Amino acid sequence: MRKELRKAIIAGNWKMNKTRPEAATLINEIKPLMQNNGCEVVVCVPFTALVAAVEAVKDTGIRVGAQNVHFEASGAFTGEISAAMLKEIGAEYVIIGHSERRQYFGETDETVNKRTKSALSGGLIPIVCVGELLWEREANITEEVVSRQIKLAFAGIDAADAAKIVIAYEPVWAIGTGVTATNEQAQEACKLIRDRLAALYGKPVADSVTIQYGGSMNAANAAELLAKEDVDGGLIGGASLKAADFGVIIKAAAS
Ligand code: PGA
C-alpha cells in the first residue's frame, strides 16, 4: 500500500471555456470548497485567463496550469507559448498530450515527449495524458497502446525528472461522453502505468508518481474511482466547470 506516499491531485481542465471575468468568478466559487486535506487542487485554464486566474487564486492554495506548452524556448513558432512565458506569469502546471490535442491538432508521442522536456526544464509540472481509443480497447490493445505512450513520453527523461511528472490516464472513449471507465478498468490501467514506470525507473519512483484518472469523472463517481489503490487524483473536464461538483470531487479526494 503506497497510496499514502503520493500527492493526491485534483485538476480541472477547463478546455476552451471562460473569459477572464468568468474565470475569476468560478475560482471565487471554488475557494470556499477547498478542503485543508493535503489534496492539491489545480485549475488548467485557457492561456488568455491565466493572469486573471493567478490573481484570483492568491492565498487560496489553488494552483494554476496551462493546457499546452511549446517545446522550443523562443523563435518562429506562430501561435505558440513557451514554458518560460507560462512560468513568468505564475502557472505551475501544464497539461501535455491531451487526447483532443492528439486528435485535432496533430500532437504525437514525439511532440508530447518534447513538450514534457521543455516543461520540466522550464520548471513547470507536466500533466502528461495517455489513453486508448475505443477501437483500440475493443481490439484488446489497451496495454500495448498505453505502454507505448508512456515509454515514448518519458524517452530521454531521467529518474529525478520522471518523479516530477503527473500522469493522467484518460481513455478517449470516456472523455466528455458521460461514459466513465469502471473503477476496475481505471485501476487496471493506472496500475499498468505504474508497472511501466517501475520497469523504466524502479519501484521507488513508480510509487511516488501521481497517476490521475480522467474521463467523465464527476461528483457521483469520484469517490469510488479515487479509492482505488493506483488512482491518485483526477483530471476533470465538464465537472470542473461547476464549482459545486468540483467541490464534491475535491472532498472525495480527502477520504
Ligand atoms: P471530461 O473531460 O471530464 O469532460 O470527460 C476530461 C478531460 O478531457 O480531461
PDB file of C-alpha atoms and ligand atoms in Angstrom:
ATOM      1  CA  MET A   1       0.000   0.000   0.000  1.00  0.00           C
ATOM      2  CA  ARG A   2       1.909   3.019  -1.256  1.00  0.00           C
ATOM      3  CA  LYS A   3      -1.033   5.329  -1.945  1.00  0.00           C
ATOM      4  CA  GLU A   4      -0.331   7.410   1.157  1.00  0.00           C
ATOM      5  CA  LEU A   5       3.121   8.251  -0.215  1.00  0.00           C
ATOM      6  CA  ARG A   6       1.674  10.097  -3.175  1.00  0.00           C
ATOM      7  CA  LYS A   7       0.215  13.539  -3.554  1.00  0.00           C
ATOM      8  CA  ALA A   8      -3.486  13.491  -4.454  1.00  0.00           C
ATOM      9  CA  ILE A   9      -4.035  15.991  -7.241  1.00  0.00           C
ATOM     10  CA  ILE A  10      -7.445  17.128  -8.475  1.00  0.00           C
ATOM     11  CA  ALA A  11      -7.040  19.172 -11.641  1.00  0.00           C
ATOM     12  CA  GLY A  12      -9.746  20.927 -13.619  1.00  0.00           C
ATOM     13  CA  ASN A  13      -9.266  21.036 -17.366  1.00  0.00           C
ATOM     14  CA  TRP A  14     -11.379  23.981 -18.416  1.00  0.00           C
ATOM     15  CA  LYS A  15     -10.576  23.437 -22.095  1.00  0.00           C
ATOM     16  CA  MET A  16     -11.726  26.367 -24.302  1.00  0.00           C
ATOM     17  CA  ASN A  17     -14.073  27.843 -21.703  1.00  0.00           C
ATOM     18  CA  LYS A  18     -14.179  31.001 -19.581  1.00  0.00           C
ATOM     19  CA  THR A  19     -13.207  34.583 -20.227  1.00  0.00           C
ATOM     20  CA  ARG A  20     -11.139  36.426 -17.617  1.00  0.00           C
ATOM     21  CA  PRO A  21     -14.093  37.653 -15.536  1.00  0.00           C
ATOM     22  CA  GLU A  22     -15.768  34.238 -15.795  1.00  0.00           C
ATOM     23  CA  ALA A  23     -12.556  32.551 -14.649  1.00  0.00           C
ATOM     24  CA  ALA A  24     -12.323  34.821 -11.609  1.00  0.00           C
ATOM     25  CA  THR A  25     -15.961  34.111 -10.751  1.00  0.00           C
ATOM     26  CA  LEU A  26     -15.529  30.328 -10.948  1.00  0.00           C
ATOM     27  CA  ILE A  27     -12.357  30.447  -8.836  1.00  0.00           C
ATOM     28  CA  ASN A  28     -14.151  32.557  -6.244  1.00  0.00           C
ATOM     29  CA  GLU A  29     -16.861  29.905  -6.109  1.00  0.00           C
ATOM     30  CA  ILE A  30     -14.294  27.123  -5.677  1.00  0.00           C
ATOM     31  CA  LYS A  31     -12.406  28.919  -2.878  1.00  0.00           C
ATOM     32  CA  PRO A  32     -14.835  28.110  -0.028  1.00  0.00           C
ATOM     33  CA  LEU A  33     -14.962  24.478  -1.171  1.00  0.00           C
ATOM     34  CA  MET A  34     -11.236  23.933  -0.636  1.00  0.00           C
ATOM     35  CA  GLN A  35     -10.508  21.293   1.992  1.00  0.00           C
ATOM     36  CA  ASN A  36      -7.479  21.545   4.144  1.00  0.00           C
ATOM     37  CA  ASN A  37      -6.604  17.939   3.414  1.00  0.00           C
ATOM     38  CA  GLY A  38      -3.301  17.900   1.606  1.00  0.00           C
ATOM     39  CA  CYS A  39      -5.009  17.351  -1.735  1.00  0.00           C
ATOM     40  CA  GLU A  40      -3.557  19.642  -4.383  1.00  0.00           C
ATOM     41  CA  VAL A  41      -6.150  21.488  -6.431  1.00  0.00           C
ATOM     42  CA  VAL A  42      -5.238  22.821  -9.864  1.00  0.00           C
ATOM     43  CA  VAL A  43      -7.224  24.758 -12.454  1.00  0.00           C
ATOM     44  CA  CYS A  44      -5.921  24.485 -16.010  1.00  0.00           C
ATOM     45  CA  VAL A  45      -7.365  27.492 -17.774  1.00  0.00           C
ATOM     46  CA  PRO A  46      -7.102  28.948 -21.300  1.00  0.00           C
ATOM     47  CA  PHE A  47      -3.947  30.998 -21.957  1.00  0.00           C
ATOM     48  CA  THR A  48      -5.974  34.202 -22.004  1.00  0.00           C
ATOM     49  CA  ALA A  49      -7.338  33.568 -18.491  1.00  0.00           C
ATOM     50  CA  LEU A  50      -4.005  32.619 -16.881  1.00  0.00           C
ATOM     51  CA  VAL A  51      -3.184  36.042 -15.477  1.00  0.00           C
ATOM     52  CA  ALA A  52      -6.702  36.520 -14.085  1.00  0.00           C
ATOM     53  CA  ALA A  53      -6.600  33.012 -12.581  1.00  0.00           C
ATOM     54  CA  VAL A  54      -3.201  33.551 -10.938  1.00  0.00           C
ATOM     55  CA  GLU A  55      -4.568  36.744  -9.432  1.00  0.00           C
ATOM     56  CA  ALA A  56      -7.785  35.071  -8.240  1.00  0.00           C
ATOM     57  CA  VAL A  57      -6.059  32.104  -6.537  1.00  0.00           C
ATOM     58  CA  LYS A  58      -3.797  34.271  -4.348  1.00  0.00           C
ATOM     59  CA  ASP A  59      -3.692  32.942  -0.764  1.00  0.00           C
ATOM     60  CA  THR A  60      -6.053  30.058  -1.550  1.00  0.00           C
ATOM     61  CA  GLY A  61      -3.642  27.167  -2.173  1.00  0.00           C
ATOM     62  CA  ILE A  62      -5.260  26.601  -5.578  1.00  0.00           C
ATOM     63  CA  ARG A  63      -2.632  26.188  -8.322  1.00  0.00           C
ATOM     64  CA  VAL A  64      -2.912  27.337 -11.899  1.00  0.00           C
ATOM     65  CA  GLY A  65      -1.973  25.386 -15.004  1.00  0.00           C
ATOM     66  CA  ALA A  66      -1.998  25.850 -18.764  1.00  0.00           C
ATOM     67  CA  GLN A  67      -3.281  23.373 -21.332  1.00  0.00           C
ATOM     68  CA  ASN A  68      -0.310  23.209 -23.675  1.00  0.00           C
ATOM     69  CA  VAL A  69       3.285  24.404 -23.986  1.00  0.00           C
ATOM     70  CA  HIS A  70       5.664  24.637 -26.921  1.00  0.00           C
ATOM     71  CA  PHE A  71       8.925  22.706 -26.909  1.00  0.00           C
ATOM     72  CA  GLU A  72      11.248  25.478 -28.022  1.00  0.00           C
ATOM     73  CA  ALA A  73      12.304  28.376 -25.816  1.00  0.00           C
ATOM     74  CA  SER A  74      11.534  31.078 -28.385  1.00  0.00           C
ATOM     75  CA  GLY A  75      11.543  31.768 -32.090  1.00  0.00           C
ATOM     76  CA  ALA A  76       9.446  31.499 -35.221  1.00  0.00           C
ATOM     77  CA  PHE A  77       6.550  29.412 -33.873  1.00  0.00           C
ATOM     78  CA  THR A  78       3.466  31.494 -34.614  1.00  0.00           C
ATOM     79  CA  GLY A  79       0.681  30.948 -32.138  1.00  0.00           C
ATOM     80  CA  GLU A  80       2.780  29.027 -29.609  1.00  0.00           C
ATOM     81  CA  ILE A  81       3.636  29.745 -25.958  1.00  0.00           C
ATOM     82  CA  SER A  82       6.886  28.750 -24.225  1.00  0.00           C
ATOM     83  CA  ALA A  83       7.439  27.262 -20.771  1.00  0.00           C
ATOM     84  CA  ALA A  84       9.265  30.410 -19.652  1.00  0.00           C
ATOM     85  CA  MET A  85       6.282  32.556 -20.659  1.00  0.00           C
ATOM     86  CA  LEU A  86       3.943  30.383 -18.599  1.00  0.00           C
ATOM     87  CA  LYS A  87       6.282  30.300 -15.634  1.00  0.00           C
ATOM     88  CA  GLU A  88       6.724  34.053 -15.707  1.00  0.00           C
ATOM     89  CA  ILE A  89       3.011  34.698 -15.263  1.00  0.00           C
ATOM     90  CA  GLY A  90       2.707  32.238 -12.405  1.00  0.00           C
ATOM     91  CA  ALA A  91       1.487  28.993 -13.982  1.00  0.00           C
ATOM     92  CA  GLU A  92       2.796  25.934 -12.148  1.00  0.00           C
ATOM     93  CA  TYR A  93       1.299  23.047 -14.123  1.00  0.00           C
ATOM     94  CA  VAL A  94       0.733  22.297 -17.784  1.00  0.00           C
ATOM     95  CA  ILE A  95      -1.380  19.619 -19.449  1.00  0.00           C
ATOM     96  CA  ILE A  96       0.525  17.866 -22.227  1.00  0.00           C
ATOM     97  CA  GLY A  97      -0.752  15.491 -24.909  1.00  0.00           C
ATOM     98  CA  HIS A  98      -4.447  15.711 -24.095  1.00  0.00           C
ATOM     99  CA  SER A  99      -6.364  13.430 -26.466  1.00  0.00           C
ATOM    100  CA  GLU A 100      -8.111  16.443 -28.015  1.00  0.00           C
ATOM    101  CA  ARG A 101      -4.701  17.803 -28.994  1.00  0.00           C
ATOM    102  CA  ARG A 102      -3.664  14.388 -30.280  1.00  0.00           C
ATOM    103  CA  GLN A 103      -6.926  14.067 -32.264  1.00  0.00           C
ATOM    104  CA  TYR A 104      -7.410  17.584 -33.630  1.00  0.00           C
ATOM    105  CA  PHE A 105      -4.012  19.271 -33.557  1.00  0.00           C
ATOM    106  CA  GLY A 106      -1.553  16.656 -34.712  1.00  0.00           C
ATOM    107  CA  GLU A 107       0.012  16.003 -31.328  1.00  0.00           C
ATOM    108  CA  THR A 108       2.193  12.871 -31.458  1.00  0.00           C
ATOM    109  CA  ASP A 109       4.111  10.832 -28.917  1.00  0.00           C
ATOM    110  CA  GLU A 110       7.229  12.604 -30.151  1.00  0.00           C
ATOM    111  CA  THR A 111       5.854  16.121 -29.571  1.00  0.00           C
ATOM    112  CA  VAL A 112       4.454  15.008 -26.210  1.00  0.00           C
ATOM    113  CA  ASN A 113       7.971  13.947 -25.247  1.00  0.00           C
ATOM    114  CA  LYS A 114       9.477  17.239 -26.436  1.00  0.00           C
ATOM    115  CA  ARG A 115       6.843  19.337 -24.669  1.00  0.00           C
ATOM    116  CA  THR A 116       7.304  17.337 -21.464  1.00  0.00           C
ATOM    117  CA  LYS A 117      11.041  18.000 -21.516  1.00  0.00           C
ATOM    118  CA  SER A 118      10.537  21.692 -22.143  1.00  0.00           C
ATOM    119  CA  ALA A 119       8.001  21.945 -19.296  1.00  0.00           C
ATOM    120  CA  LEU A 120      10.426  20.228 -16.927  1.00  0.00           C
ATOM    121  CA  SER A 121      13.365  22.393 -17.875  1.00  0.00           C
ATOM    122  CA  GLY A 122      11.148  25.462 -17.539  1.00  0.00           C
ATOM    123  CA  GLY A 123      10.170  24.487 -14.001  1.00  0.00           C
ATOM    124  CA  LEU A 124       6.557  23.527 -14.777  1.00  0.00           C
ATOM    125  CA  ILE A 125       4.901  20.312 -13.619  1.00  0.00           C
ATOM    126  CA  PRO A 126       3.700  18.385 -16.672  1.00  0.00           C
ATOM    127  CA  ILE A 127       0.396  16.516 -16.531  1.00  0.00           C
ATOM    128  CA  VAL A 128       1.010  14.016 -19.314  1.00  0.00           C
ATOM    129  CA  CYS A 129      -2.146  12.472 -20.777  1.00  0.00           C
ATOM    130  CA  VAL A 130      -2.299   8.957 -22.154  1.00  0.00           C
ATOM    131  CA  GLY A 131      -5.181   6.687 -23.032  1.00  0.00           C
ATOM    132  CA  GLU A 132      -6.590   4.374 -25.677  1.00  0.00           C
ATOM    133  CA  LEU A 133      -9.282   4.965 -28.285  1.00  0.00           C
ATOM    134  CA  LEU A 134     -12.459   2.901 -28.162  1.00  0.00           C
ATOM    135  CA  TRP A 135     -11.498   0.669 -31.063  1.00  0.00           C
ATOM    136  CA  GLU A 136      -8.100   0.064 -29.507  1.00  0.00           C
ATOM    137  CA  ARG A 137      -9.784  -1.138 -26.302  1.00  0.00           C
ATOM    138  CA  GLU A 138     -12.150  -3.289 -28.334  1.00  0.00           C
ATOM    139  CA  ALA A 139      -9.191  -4.773 -30.192  1.00  0.00           C
ATOM    140  CA  ASN A 140      -7.613  -5.625 -26.831  1.00  0.00           C
ATOM    141  CA  ILE A 141      -4.538  -3.481 -27.334  1.00  0.00           C
ATOM    142  CA  THR A 142      -5.068  -1.020 -24.458  1.00  0.00           C
ATOM    143  CA  GLU A 143      -1.988  -2.321 -22.668  1.00  0.00           C
ATOM    144  CA  GLU A 144       0.146  -2.023 -25.784  1.00  0.00           C
ATOM    145  CA  VAL A 145      -1.107   1.486 -26.611  1.00  0.00           C
ATOM    146  CA  VAL A 146      -0.711   2.912 -23.113  1.00  0.00           C
ATOM    147  CA  SER A 147       2.692   1.253 -22.586  1.00  0.00           C
ATOM    148  CA  ARG A 148       3.940   2.733 -25.832  1.00  0.00           C
ATOM    149  CA  GLN A 149       2.612   6.216 -24.986  1.00  0.00           C
ATOM    150  CA  ILE A 150       4.331   6.082 -21.577  1.00  0.00           C
ATOM    151  CA  LYS A 151       7.604   4.781 -22.966  1.00  0.00           C
ATOM    152  CA  LEU A 152       7.761   7.486 -25.624  1.00  0.00           C
ATOM    153  CA  ALA A 153       6.554  10.328 -23.382  1.00  0.00           C
ATOM    154  CA  PHE A 154       9.360   9.513 -20.926  1.00  0.00           C
ATOM    155  CA  ALA A 155      12.082   8.850 -23.531  1.00  0.00           C
ATOM    156  CA  GLY A 156      15.338  10.537 -22.531  1.00  0.00           C
ATOM    157  CA  ILE A 157      13.952  11.744 -19.191  1.00  0.00           C
ATOM    158  CA  ASP A 158      15.982  10.755 -16.134  1.00  0.00           C
ATOM    159  CA  ALA A 159      14.573   9.371 -12.889  1.00  0.00           C
ATOM    160  CA  ALA A 160      14.825  12.660 -10.978  1.00  0.00           C
ATOM    161  CA  ASP A 161      12.707  14.422 -13.617  1.00  0.00           C
ATOM    162  CA  ALA A 162      10.371  11.452 -14.105  1.00  0.00           C
ATOM    163  CA  ALA A 163       9.431  11.689 -10.430  1.00  0.00           C
ATOM    164  CA  LYS A 164       8.145  15.235 -11.009  1.00  0.00           C
ATOM    165  CA  ILE A 165       5.691  14.243 -13.753  1.00  0.00           C
ATOM    166  CA  VAL A 166       1.970  13.702 -13.166  1.00  0.00           C
ATOM    167  CA  ILE A 167       0.274  11.218 -15.475  1.00  0.00           C
ATOM    168  CA  ALA A 168      -3.392  11.348 -16.418  1.00  0.00           C
ATOM    169  CA  TYR A 169      -4.868   8.115 -17.698  1.00  0.00           C
ATOM    170  CA  GLU A 170      -7.778   9.203 -19.878  1.00  0.00           C
ATOM    171  CA  PRO A 171      -9.480   6.562 -22.001  1.00  0.00           C
ATOM    172  CA  VAL A 172     -10.531   8.602 -25.019  1.00  0.00           C
ATOM    173  CA  TRP A 173     -13.953   6.939 -25.171  1.00  0.00           C
ATOM    174  CA  ALA A 174     -14.729   8.264 -21.687  1.00  0.00           C
ATOM    175  CA  ILE A 175     -13.866  11.911 -22.310  1.00  0.00           C
ATOM    176  CA  GLY A 176     -16.873  14.186 -22.445  1.00  0.00           C
ATOM    177  CA  THR A 177     -19.136  11.226 -23.228  1.00  0.00           C
ATOM    178  CA  GLY A 178     -20.677  10.607 -19.827  1.00  0.00           C
ATOM    179  CA  VAL A 179     -19.346   7.042 -20.103  1.00  0.00           C
ATOM    180  CA  THR A 180     -16.858   6.554 -17.284  1.00  0.00           C
ATOM    181  CA  ALA A 181     -14.376   3.701 -17.124  1.00  0.00           C
ATOM    182  CA  THR A 182     -15.384   1.265 -14.418  1.00  0.00           C
ATOM    183  CA  ASN A 183     -13.425   1.540 -11.196  1.00  0.00           C
ATOM    184  CA  GLU A 184     -11.700  -1.711 -12.148  1.00  0.00           C
ATOM    185  CA  GLN A 185     -10.776  -0.517 -15.652  1.00  0.00           C
ATOM    186  CA  ALA A 186      -9.345   2.715 -14.209  1.00  0.00           C
ATOM    187  CA  GLN A 187      -7.381   0.830 -11.556  1.00  0.00           C
ATOM    188  CA  GLU A 188      -6.097  -1.710 -14.063  1.00  0.00           C
ATOM    189  CA  ALA A 189      -4.780   0.962 -16.432  1.00  0.00           C
ATOM    190  CA  CYS A 190      -3.269   3.113 -13.657  1.00  0.00           C
ATOM    191  CA  LYS A 191      -1.564   0.015 -12.240  1.00  0.00           C
ATOM    192  CA  LEU A 192      -0.252  -0.850 -15.699  1.00  0.00           C
ATOM    193  CA  ILE A 193       1.216   2.661 -15.969  1.00  0.00           C
ATOM    194  CA  ARG A 194       2.847   2.319 -12.551  1.00  0.00           C
ATOM    195  CA  ASP A 195       4.325  -1.040 -13.560  1.00  0.00           C
ATOM    196  CA  ARG A 196       5.738   0.527 -16.731  1.00  0.00           C
ATOM    197  CA  LEU A 197       7.302   3.323 -14.648  1.00  0.00           C
ATOM    198  CA  ALA A 198       8.768   0.731 -12.284  1.00  0.00           C
ATOM    199  CA  ALA A 199      10.335  -1.063 -15.245  1.00  0.00           C
ATOM    200  CA  LEU A 200      11.813   2.210 -16.531  1.00  0.00           C
ATOM    201  CA  TYR A 201      12.874   3.873 -13.267  1.00  0.00           C
ATOM    202  CA  GLY A 202      12.494   1.395 -10.402  1.00  0.00           C
ATOM    203  CA  LYS A 203       9.801   0.986  -7.789  1.00  0.00           C
ATOM    204  CA  PRO A 204      10.535   3.997  -5.555  1.00  0.00           C
ATOM    205  CA  VAL A 205       9.998   6.414  -8.457  1.00  0.00           C
ATOM    206  CA  ALA A 206       6.932   4.495  -9.668  1.00  0.00           C
ATOM    207  CA  ASP A 207       5.470   4.520  -6.164  1.00  0.00           C
ATOM    208  CA  SER A 208       5.923   8.275  -5.859  1.00  0.00           C
ATOM    209  CA  VAL A 209       4.307   9.370  -9.142  1.00  0.00           C
ATOM    210  CA  THR A 210       0.756  10.723  -9.022  1.00  0.00           C
ATOM    211  CA  ILE A 211      -1.457   8.999 -11.576  1.00  0.00           C
ATOM    212  CA  GLN A 212      -4.837  10.588 -12.242  1.00  0.00           C
ATOM    213  CA  TYR A 213      -7.892   9.164 -13.891  1.00  0.00           C
ATOM    214  CA  GLY A 214      -9.800  11.360 -16.335  1.00  0.00           C
ATOM    215  CA  GLY A 215     -12.887  10.843 -18.448  1.00  0.00           C
ATOM    216  CA  SER A 216     -16.362  11.793 -17.196  1.00  0.00           C
ATOM    217  CA  MET A 217     -15.246  11.856 -13.585  1.00  0.00           C
ATOM    218  CA  ASN A 218     -17.989  13.633 -11.676  1.00  0.00           C
ATOM    219  CA  ALA A 219     -19.468  14.307  -8.252  1.00  0.00           C
ATOM    220  CA  ALA A 220     -21.243  10.951  -8.245  1.00  0.00           C
ATOM    221  CA  ASN A 221     -18.419   8.619  -9.263  1.00  0.00           C
ATOM    222  CA  ALA A 222     -15.267  10.370  -7.985  1.00  0.00           C
ATOM    223  CA  ALA A 223     -15.132   8.821  -4.520  1.00  0.00           C
ATOM    224  CA  GLU A 224     -15.140   5.245  -5.803  1.00  0.00           C
ATOM    225  CA  LEU A 225     -12.589   5.924  -8.515  1.00  0.00           C
ATOM    226  CA  LEU A 226     -10.291   7.804  -6.137  1.00  0.00           C
ATOM    227  CA  ALA A 227     -10.477   4.976  -3.589  1.00  0.00           C
ATOM    228  CA  LYS A 228      -8.639   2.679  -5.961  1.00  0.00           C
ATOM    229  CA  GLU A 229      -5.071   1.919  -4.955  1.00  0.00           C
ATOM    230  CA  ASP A 230      -3.379   3.334  -8.049  1.00  0.00           C
ATOM    231  CA  VAL A 231      -5.777   6.204  -8.791  1.00  0.00           C
ATOM    232  CA  ASP A 232      -4.230   9.201  -7.048  1.00  0.00           C
ATOM    233  CA  GLY A 233      -6.337  12.007  -8.426  1.00  0.00           C
ATOM    234  CA  GLY A 234      -8.445  13.200 -11.285  1.00  0.00           C
ATOM    235  CA  LEU A 235      -8.243  15.327 -14.418  1.00  0.00           C
ATOM    236  CA  ILE A 236     -11.730  16.699 -14.729  1.00  0.00           C
ATOM    237  CA  GLY A 237     -13.297  18.433 -17.706  1.00  0.00           C
ATOM    238  CA  GLY A 238     -17.038  19.098 -17.640  1.00  0.00           C
ATOM    239  CA  ALA A 239     -17.498  18.740 -13.887  1.00  0.00           C
ATOM    240  CA  SER A 240     -14.661  21.193 -13.184  1.00  0.00           C
ATOM    241  CA  LEU A 241     -16.755  23.995 -14.681  1.00  0.00           C
ATOM    242  CA  LYS A 242     -19.374  23.617 -11.946  1.00  0.00           C
ATOM    243  CA  ALA A 243     -17.975  24.728  -8.606  1.00  0.00           C
ATOM    244  CA  ALA A 244     -20.332  22.585  -6.528  1.00  0.00           C
ATOM    245  CA  ASP A 245     -19.453  19.399  -8.422  1.00  0.00           C
ATOM    246  CA  PHE A 246     -15.746  20.192  -8.393  1.00  0.00           C
ATOM    247  CA  GLY A 247     -16.020  20.788  -4.640  1.00  0.00           C
ATOM    248  CA  VAL A 248     -17.527  17.331  -4.125  1.00  0.00           C
ATOM    249  CA  ILE A 249     -14.644  15.797  -6.074  1.00  0.00           C
ATOM    250  CA  ILE A 250     -12.074  17.734  -4.004  1.00  0.00           C
ATOM    251  CA  LYS A 251     -13.776  16.438  -0.883  1.00  0.00           C
ATOM    252  CA  ALA A 252     -13.787  12.888  -2.202  1.00  0.00           C
ATOM    253  CA  ALA A 253     -10.012  13.096  -2.622  1.00  0.00           C
ATOM    254  CA  ALA A 254      -9.785  13.720   1.116  1.00  0.00           C
ATOM    255  CA  SER A 255     -11.029  10.380   2.310  1.00  0.00           C
TER     256      SER A 255
HETATM  257  P1  PGA B   1     -14.448  15.186 -19.047  1.00  0.00           P
HETATM  258  O1  PGA B   1     -13.030  15.598 -19.649  1.00  0.00           O
HETATM  259  O2  PGA B   1     -14.306  15.142 -17.553  1.00  0.00           O
HETATM  260  O3  PGA B   1     -15.387  16.226 -19.522  1.00  0.00           O
HETATM  261  O4  PGA B   1     -14.759  13.817 -19.606  1.00  0.00           O
HETATM  262  C1  PGA B   1     -11.844  15.119 -19.066  1.00  0.00           C
HETATM  263  C2  PGA B   1     -10.669  15.627 -19.863  1.00  0.00           C
HETATM  264  O5  PGA B   1     -10.792  15.795 -21.070  1.00  0.00           O
HETATM  265  O6  PGA B   1      -9.585  15.898 -19.294  1.00  0.00           O
END
